[in-house]
């Protein structure tokens, strides 16, 4: 919530809206097997408020707490192992390298595979389902959220059809969303980007957020 404070005797206002960003990024390699299972190697990077939040999780119970976090955030994954760097509060970034697998990651019908490019690693649905809203939307922080997924198909498979790419921005250009997907041979590249340049949106701006789908 953007709070302003009147400095006594001056009539001036002090802006105390957070300026630090909540930044998260993930880079993932997905290797699909002929049986439809998938091997996944991912690097998760957190900066700013996101790094602070992850350190809080990690410092609570170490690897145990982090494993529970990964299970909650990525319920489709079966985590084999993970490695953490940047645990110190003096580090700029907090990073996790993950080795995992997903059973029955794709649907196989005859000689075709049907793939959901996000593999449950990214929430691509607009969270603003209600038609109207009476109260403001508070993201809490400025946000940068970037994800890249490289999908490797088994030998002999080629891409026949892809979802359409999407690019959307609010009228005030304070929220920018991009969903891009393209193929090269038996590889698919999927990129998802969300930039939130102000943390607080009034109720009358809610309709603009709903259109980002």
PDB file of C-alpha atoms in Angstrom:
ATOM      1  CA  UNK A   1       0.000   0.000   0.000  1.00  0.00           C
ATOM      2  CA  UNK A   2       1.614   3.312  -0.986  1.00  0.00           C
ATOM      3  CA  UNK A   3       1.837   5.398   2.176  1.00  0.00           C
ATOM      4  CA  UNK A   4       2.709   9.090   2.243  1.00  0.00           C
ATOM      5  CA  UNK A   5       3.647  10.949   5.400  1.00  0.00           C
ATOM      6  CA  UNK A   6       3.336  14.690   5.939  1.00  0.00           C
ATOM      7  CA  UNK A   7       6.544  16.086   7.419  1.00  0.00           C
ATOM      8  CA  UNK A   8       5.519  18.246  10.393  1.00  0.00           C
ATOM      9  CA  UNK A   9       5.604  21.951   9.703  1.00  0.00           C
ATOM     10  CA  UNK A  10       6.702  21.628   6.088  1.00  0.00           C
ATOM     11  CA  UNK A  11       3.593  20.527   4.213  1.00  0.00           C
ATOM     12  CA  UNK A  12       5.764  18.151   2.189  1.00  0.00           C
ATOM     13  CA  UNK A  13       5.029  14.472   1.559  1.00  0.00           C
ATOM     14  CA  UNK A  14       7.455  11.605   1.855  1.00  0.00           C
ATOM     15  CA  UNK A  15       6.974   8.589  -0.415  1.00  0.00           C
ATOM     16  CA  UNK A  16       7.645   5.301   1.422  1.00  0.00           C
ATOM     17  CA  UNK A  17       6.627   2.858  -1.306  1.00  0.00           C
ATOM     18  CA  UNK A  18       9.287   0.094  -1.565  1.00  0.00           C
ATOM     19  CA  UNK A  19      11.848   0.781  -4.300  1.00  0.00           C
ATOM     20  CA  UNK A  20      13.716  -2.536  -4.111  1.00  0.00           C
ATOM     21  CA  UNK A  21      12.429  -5.197  -6.495  1.00  0.00           C
ATOM     22  CA  UNK A  22      11.214  -8.727  -5.905  1.00  0.00           C
ATOM     23  CA  UNK A  23      13.198 -10.455  -8.657  1.00  0.00           C
ATOM     24  CA  UNK A  24      13.077 -14.122  -9.563  1.00  0.00           C
ATOM     25  CA  UNK A  25      14.387 -15.946 -12.603  1.00  0.00           C
ATOM     26  CA  UNK A  26      14.548 -19.569 -13.642  1.00  0.00           C
ATOM     27  CA  UNK A  27      16.364 -21.289 -16.464  1.00  0.00           C
ATOM     28  CA  UNK A  28      15.274 -24.877 -17.075  1.00  0.00           C
ATOM     29  CA  UNK A  29      16.339 -27.681 -19.399  1.00  0.00           C
ATOM     30  CA  UNK A  30      13.719 -30.375 -20.044  1.00  0.00           C
ATOM     31  CA  UNK A  31      14.665 -33.631 -21.743  1.00  0.00           C
ATOM     32  CA  UNK A  32      11.622 -35.675 -22.750  1.00  0.00           C
ATOM     33  CA  UNK A  33      11.965 -39.438 -22.948  1.00  0.00           C
ATOM     34  CA  UNK A  34      10.187 -41.694 -25.426  1.00  0.00           C
ATOM     35  CA  UNK A  35       7.895 -42.974 -22.642  1.00  0.00           C
ATOM     36  CA  UNK A  36       6.668 -39.439 -21.870  1.00  0.00           C
ATOM     37  CA  UNK A  37       8.668 -38.912 -18.682  1.00  0.00           C
ATOM     38  CA  UNK A  38      10.961 -35.897 -18.446  1.00  0.00           C
ATOM     39  CA  UNK A  39      14.321 -35.173 -16.853  1.00  0.00           C
ATOM     40  CA  UNK A  40      14.658 -31.613 -15.576  1.00  0.00           C
ATOM     41  CA  UNK A  41      17.644 -29.508 -14.609  1.00  0.00           C
ATOM     42  CA  UNK A  42      16.879 -26.017 -13.382  1.00  0.00           C
ATOM     43  CA  UNK A  43      18.652 -22.975 -12.008  1.00  0.00           C
ATOM     44  CA  UNK A  44      16.520 -20.692  -9.831  1.00  0.00           C
ATOM     45  CA  UNK A  45      17.804 -17.215  -9.025  1.00  0.00           C
ATOM     46  CA  UNK A  46      16.365 -14.795  -6.447  1.00  0.00           C
ATOM     47  CA  UNK A  47      17.373 -11.171  -5.885  1.00  0.00           C
ATOM     48  CA  UNK A  48      16.189  -8.247  -3.778  1.00  0.00           C
ATOM     49  CA  UNK A  49      13.146  -9.028  -1.639  1.00  0.00           C
ATOM     50  CA  UNK A  50      12.908 -12.472  -3.250  1.00  0.00           C
ATOM     51  CA  UNK A  51      16.401 -13.328  -1.974  1.00  0.00           C
ATOM     52  CA  UNK A  52      15.465 -12.101   1.498  1.00  0.00           C
ATOM     53  CA  UNK A  53      12.355 -14.297   1.495  1.00  0.00           C
ATOM     54  CA  UNK A  54      14.289 -17.380   0.353  1.00  0.00           C
ATOM     55  CA  UNK A  55      17.001 -16.891   2.977  1.00  0.00           C
ATOM     56  CA  UNK A  56      14.289 -16.681   5.611  1.00  0.00           C
ATOM     57  CA  UNK A  57      12.933 -20.035   4.437  1.00  0.00           C
ATOM     58  CA  UNK A  58      16.399 -21.596   4.328  1.00  0.00           C
ATOM     59  CA  UNK A  59      17.581 -20.259   7.684  1.00  0.00           C
ATOM     60  CA  UNK A  60      14.492 -21.705   9.356  1.00  0.00           C
ATOM     61  CA  UNK A  61      15.350 -25.390   8.865  1.00  0.00           C
ATOM     62  CA  UNK A  62      17.965 -25.508   6.139  1.00  0.00           C
ATOM     63  CA  UNK A  63      17.604 -28.074   3.353  1.00  0.00           C
ATOM     64  CA  UNK A  64      14.471 -29.568   4.930  1.00  0.00           C
ATOM     65  CA  UNK A  65      12.557 -26.299   4.701  1.00  0.00           C
ATOM     66  CA  UNK A  66      13.820 -25.663   1.187  1.00  0.00           C
ATOM     67  CA  UNK A  67      12.766 -29.113   0.009  1.00  0.00           C
ATOM     68  CA  UNK A  68       9.274 -28.427   1.362  1.00  0.00           C
ATOM     69  CA  UNK A  69       9.250 -25.102  -0.470  1.00  0.00           C
ATOM     70  CA  UNK A  70      10.183 -26.793  -3.756  1.00  0.00           C
ATOM     71  CA  UNK A  71       7.489 -29.435  -3.282  1.00  0.00           C
ATOM     72  CA  UNK A  72       4.875 -26.751  -2.682  1.00  0.00           C
ATOM     73  CA  UNK A  73       5.942 -24.513  -5.581  1.00  0.00           C
ATOM     74  CA  UNK A  74       6.516 -27.346  -8.061  1.00  0.00           C
ATOM     75  CA  UNK A  75       4.186 -30.200  -7.045  1.00  0.00           C
ATOM     76  CA  UNK A  76       4.670 -32.023 -10.366  1.00  0.00           C
ATOM     77  CA  UNK A  77       8.388 -32.445  -9.790  1.00  0.00           C
ATOM     78  CA  UNK A  78      10.040 -35.359  -8.090  1.00  0.00           C
ATOM     79  CA  UNK A  79      13.133 -33.721  -6.624  1.00  0.00           C
ATOM     80  CA  UNK A  80      16.288 -35.832  -6.892  1.00  0.00           C
ATOM     81  CA  UNK A  81      18.757 -33.305  -5.524  1.00  0.00           C
ATOM     82  CA  UNK A  82      19.366 -29.589  -5.139  1.00  0.00           C
ATOM     83  CA  UNK A  83      22.234 -27.273  -4.272  1.00  0.00           C
ATOM     84  CA  UNK A  84      22.041 -23.852  -2.643  1.00  0.00           C
ATOM     85  CA  UNK A  85      24.373 -20.880  -2.998  1.00  0.00           C
ATOM     86  CA  UNK A  86      24.145 -17.377  -1.545  1.00  0.00           C
ATOM     87  CA  UNK A  87      22.929 -18.403   1.904  1.00  0.00           C
ATOM     88  CA  UNK A  88      24.791 -15.499   3.504  1.00  0.00           C
ATOM     89  CA  UNK A  89      22.714 -12.388   4.129  1.00  0.00           C
ATOM     90  CA  UNK A  90      25.574 -10.396   2.606  1.00  0.00           C
ATOM     91  CA  UNK A  91      25.219 -12.097  -0.771  1.00  0.00           C
ATOM     92  CA  UNK A  92      23.310 -10.266  -3.472  1.00  0.00           C
ATOM     93  CA  UNK A  93      21.588 -13.379  -4.889  1.00  0.00           C
ATOM     94  CA  UNK A  94      20.156 -16.591  -3.524  1.00  0.00           C
ATOM     95  CA  UNK A  95      20.319 -19.477  -6.012  1.00  0.00           C
ATOM     96  CA  UNK A  96      19.113 -23.076  -6.193  1.00  0.00           C
ATOM     97  CA  UNK A  97      20.220 -25.682  -8.724  1.00  0.00           C
ATOM     98  CA  UNK A  98      17.670 -28.488  -9.018  1.00  0.00           C
ATOM     99  CA  UNK A  99      17.831 -31.962 -10.536  1.00  0.00           C
ATOM    100  CA  UNK A 100      14.368 -33.520 -10.868  1.00  0.00           C
ATOM    101  CA  UNK A 101      12.013 -35.565 -13.014  1.00  0.00           C
ATOM    102  CA  UNK A 102       8.367 -35.524 -13.997  1.00  0.00           C
ATOM    103  CA  UNK A 103       6.576 -38.811 -14.613  1.00  0.00           C
ATOM    104  CA  UNK A 104       4.100 -38.851 -17.511  1.00  0.00           C
ATOM    105  CA  UNK A 105       5.074 -35.284 -18.312  1.00  0.00           C
ATOM    106  CA  UNK A 106       3.467 -35.385 -21.754  1.00  0.00           C
ATOM    107  CA  UNK A 107       0.418 -37.095 -23.248  1.00  0.00           C
ATOM    108  CA  UNK A 108       1.200 -39.686 -25.905  1.00  0.00           C
ATOM    109  CA  UNK A 109      -1.492 -40.582 -28.421  1.00  0.00           C
ATOM    110  CA  UNK A 110      -0.334 -42.864 -31.202  1.00  0.00           C
ATOM    111  CA  UNK A 111       2.793 -41.365 -32.745  1.00  0.00           C
ATOM    112  CA  UNK A 112       2.199 -37.870 -31.332  1.00  0.00           C
ATOM    113  CA  UNK A 113       3.146 -36.109 -28.110  1.00  0.00           C
ATOM    114  CA  UNK A 114       1.017 -33.333 -26.612  1.00  0.00           C
ATOM    115  CA  UNK A 115       3.041 -31.026 -24.401  1.00  0.00           C
ATOM    116  CA  UNK A 116       2.178 -28.284 -21.938  1.00  0.00           C
ATOM    117  CA  UNK A 117       5.275 -26.065 -22.334  1.00  0.00           C
ATOM    118  CA  UNK A 118       5.263 -24.766 -18.754  1.00  0.00           C
ATOM    119  CA  UNK A 119       5.452 -28.320 -17.277  1.00  0.00           C
ATOM    120  CA  UNK A 120       3.876 -26.941 -14.119  1.00  0.00           C
ATOM    121  CA  UNK A 121       6.994 -24.833 -13.531  1.00  0.00           C
ATOM    122  CA  UNK A 122       5.257 -21.547 -14.368  1.00  0.00           C
ATOM    123  CA  UNK A 123       1.781 -20.323 -13.540  1.00  0.00           C
ATOM    124  CA  UNK A 124       0.631 -18.854 -16.868  1.00  0.00           C
ATOM    125  CA  UNK A 125      -2.952 -18.194 -15.778  1.00  0.00           C
ATOM    126  CA  UNK A 126      -4.137 -14.705 -14.931  1.00  0.00           C
ATOM    127  CA  UNK A 127      -4.973 -14.764 -11.178  1.00  0.00           C
ATOM    128  CA  UNK A 128      -7.652 -12.072 -11.519  1.00  0.00           C
ATOM    129  CA  UNK A 129     -10.684 -14.228 -12.288  1.00  0.00           C
ATOM    130  CA  UNK A 130     -13.445 -12.079 -10.793  1.00  0.00           C
ATOM    131  CA  UNK A 131     -15.180  -9.686 -13.153  1.00  0.00           C
ATOM    132  CA  UNK A 132     -15.124  -6.798 -10.688  1.00  0.00           C
ATOM    133  CA  UNK A 133     -13.191  -5.840  -7.583  1.00  0.00           C
ATOM    134  CA  UNK A 134     -14.095  -3.378  -4.828  1.00  0.00           C
ATOM    135  CA  UNK A 135     -10.665  -3.187  -3.209  1.00  0.00           C
ATOM    136  CA  UNK A 136      -7.196  -2.262  -4.500  1.00  0.00           C
ATOM    137  CA  UNK A 137      -4.619  -4.840  -5.614  1.00  0.00           C
ATOM    138  CA  UNK A 138      -1.389  -4.778  -3.619  1.00  0.00           C
ATOM    139  CA  UNK A 139       1.554  -6.716  -5.106  1.00  0.00           C
ATOM    140  CA  UNK A 140       3.711  -5.582  -2.204  1.00  0.00           C
ATOM    141  CA  UNK A 141       6.802  -4.873  -4.289  1.00  0.00           C
ATOM    142  CA  UNK A 142       7.995  -3.980  -7.745  1.00  0.00           C
ATOM    143  CA  UNK A 143       8.448  -7.327  -9.498  1.00  0.00           C
ATOM    144  CA  UNK A 144      10.590  -8.855 -12.229  1.00  0.00           C
ATOM    145  CA  UNK A 145       9.733 -12.474 -12.985  1.00  0.00           C
ATOM    146  CA  UNK A 146      11.560 -14.201 -15.839  1.00  0.00           C
ATOM    147  CA  UNK A 147      11.463 -17.842 -16.899  1.00  0.00           C
ATOM    148  CA  UNK A 148      13.097 -19.698 -19.774  1.00  0.00           C
ATOM    149  CA  UNK A 149      12.396 -23.347 -20.516  1.00  0.00           C
ATOM    150  CA  UNK A 150      14.287 -25.259 -23.195  1.00  0.00           C
ATOM    151  CA  UNK A 151      12.508 -28.474 -24.181  1.00  0.00           C
ATOM    152  CA  UNK A 152      14.371 -31.245 -25.987  1.00  0.00           C
ATOM    153  CA  UNK A 153      12.148 -33.749 -27.794  1.00  0.00           C
ATOM    154  CA  UNK A 154      13.195 -37.367 -28.385  1.00  0.00           C
ATOM    155  CA  UNK A 155      14.914 -38.177 -31.669  1.00  0.00           C
ATOM    156  CA  UNK A 156      12.472 -38.582 -34.531  1.00  0.00           C
ATOM    157  CA  UNK A 157       9.942 -36.056 -33.232  1.00  0.00           C
ATOM    158  CA  UNK A 158       9.339 -32.682 -34.866  1.00  0.00           C
ATOM    159  CA  UNK A 159       7.089 -29.796 -33.826  1.00  0.00           C
ATOM    160  CA  UNK A 160       3.834 -29.593 -35.770  1.00  0.00           C
ATOM    161  CA  UNK A 161       1.976 -26.871 -33.865  1.00  0.00           C
ATOM    162  CA  UNK A 162       2.700 -24.322 -31.146  1.00  0.00           C
ATOM    163  CA  UNK A 163       0.572 -22.035 -28.956  1.00  0.00           C
ATOM    164  CA  UNK A 164       0.461 -18.405 -30.010  1.00  0.00           C
ATOM    165  CA  UNK A 165       2.860 -15.973 -28.388  1.00  0.00           C
ATOM    166  CA  UNK A 166       1.287 -13.220 -26.279  1.00  0.00           C
ATOM    167  CA  UNK A 167       2.408  -9.721 -25.352  1.00  0.00           C
ATOM    168  CA  UNK A 168       0.254  -7.498 -23.155  1.00  0.00           C
ATOM    169  CA  UNK A 169       0.720  -4.248 -21.295  1.00  0.00           C
ATOM    170  CA  UNK A 170      -1.553  -2.116 -19.113  1.00  0.00           C
ATOM    171  CA  UNK A 171      -2.535   1.343 -20.437  1.00  0.00           C
ATOM    172  CA  UNK A 172      -0.190   3.052 -17.968  1.00  0.00           C
ATOM    173  CA  UNK A 173       2.621   0.610 -18.968  1.00  0.00           C
ATOM    174  CA  UNK A 174       3.132  -0.338 -15.326  1.00  0.00           C
ATOM    175  CA  UNK A 175       2.607  -4.061 -15.977  1.00  0.00           C
ATOM    176  CA  UNK A 176       4.154  -5.850 -18.929  1.00  0.00           C
ATOM    177  CA  UNK A 177       3.558  -9.523 -19.701  1.00  0.00           C
ATOM    178  CA  UNK A 178       5.201 -11.561 -22.463  1.00  0.00           C
ATOM    179  CA  UNK A 179       4.686 -15.214 -23.382  1.00  0.00           C
ATOM    180  CA  UNK A 180       6.887 -16.377 -26.258  1.00  0.00           C
ATOM    181  CA  UNK A 181       7.369 -19.815 -27.736  1.00  0.00           C
ATOM    182  CA  UNK A 182       9.210 -20.995 -30.807  1.00  0.00           C
ATOM    183  CA  UNK A 183      10.765 -24.175 -32.185  1.00  0.00           C
ATOM    184  CA  UNK A 184      13.989 -25.158 -33.903  1.00  0.00           C
ATOM    185  CA  UNK A 185      14.202 -28.767 -35.053  1.00  0.00           C
ATOM    186  CA  UNK A 186      13.375 -30.989 -32.104  1.00  0.00           C
ATOM    187  CA  UNK A 187      13.806 -28.171 -29.572  1.00  0.00           C
ATOM    188  CA  UNK A 188      11.183 -25.819 -28.148  1.00  0.00           C
ATOM    189  CA  UNK A 189      12.070 -22.564 -26.398  1.00  0.00           C
ATOM    190  CA  UNK A 190       9.489 -21.105 -24.020  1.00  0.00           C
ATOM    191  CA  UNK A 191       9.911 -17.715 -22.337  1.00  0.00           C
ATOM    192  CA  UNK A 192       7.601 -16.105 -19.807  1.00  0.00           C
ATOM    193  CA  UNK A 193       8.211 -12.571 -18.497  1.00  0.00           C
ATOM    194  CA  UNK A 194       6.268 -10.427 -16.043  1.00  0.00           C
ATOM    195  CA  UNK A 195       7.334  -6.922 -15.016  1.00  0.00           C
ATOM    196  CA  UNK A 196       5.345  -5.016 -12.372  1.00  0.00           C
ATOM    197  CA  UNK A 197       6.602  -1.431 -12.131  1.00  0.00           C
ATOM    198  CA  UNK A 198       4.379  -0.273  -9.287  1.00  0.00           C
ATOM    199  CA  UNK A 199       3.171  -2.320  -6.301  1.00  0.00           C
ATOM    200  CA  UNK A 200      -0.305  -0.864  -5.843  1.00  0.00           C
ATOM    201  CA  UNK A 201      -3.292  -0.673  -8.202  1.00  0.00           C
ATOM    202  CA  UNK A 202      -6.574   1.010  -7.361  1.00  0.00           C
ATOM    203  CA  UNK A 203      -9.878  -0.781  -7.809  1.00  0.00           C
ATOM    204  CA  UNK A 204     -10.643   1.212 -10.946  1.00  0.00           C
ATOM    205  CA  UNK A 205      -7.428  -0.176 -12.491  1.00  0.00           C
ATOM    206  CA  UNK A 206      -8.464  -3.785 -11.843  1.00  0.00           C
ATOM    207  CA  UNK A 207     -10.037  -4.177 -15.287  1.00  0.00           C
ATOM    208  CA  UNK A 208      -6.663  -3.394 -16.888  1.00  0.00           C
ATOM    209  CA  UNK A 209      -5.003  -6.183 -14.886  1.00  0.00           C
ATOM    210  CA  UNK A 210      -7.697  -8.659 -15.934  1.00  0.00           C
ATOM    211  CA  UNK A 211      -6.930  -7.975 -19.596  1.00  0.00           C
ATOM    212  CA  UNK A 212      -3.376  -9.311 -19.237  1.00  0.00           C
ATOM    213  CA  UNK A 213      -4.381 -12.847 -20.234  1.00  0.00           C
TER     214      UNK A 213
END
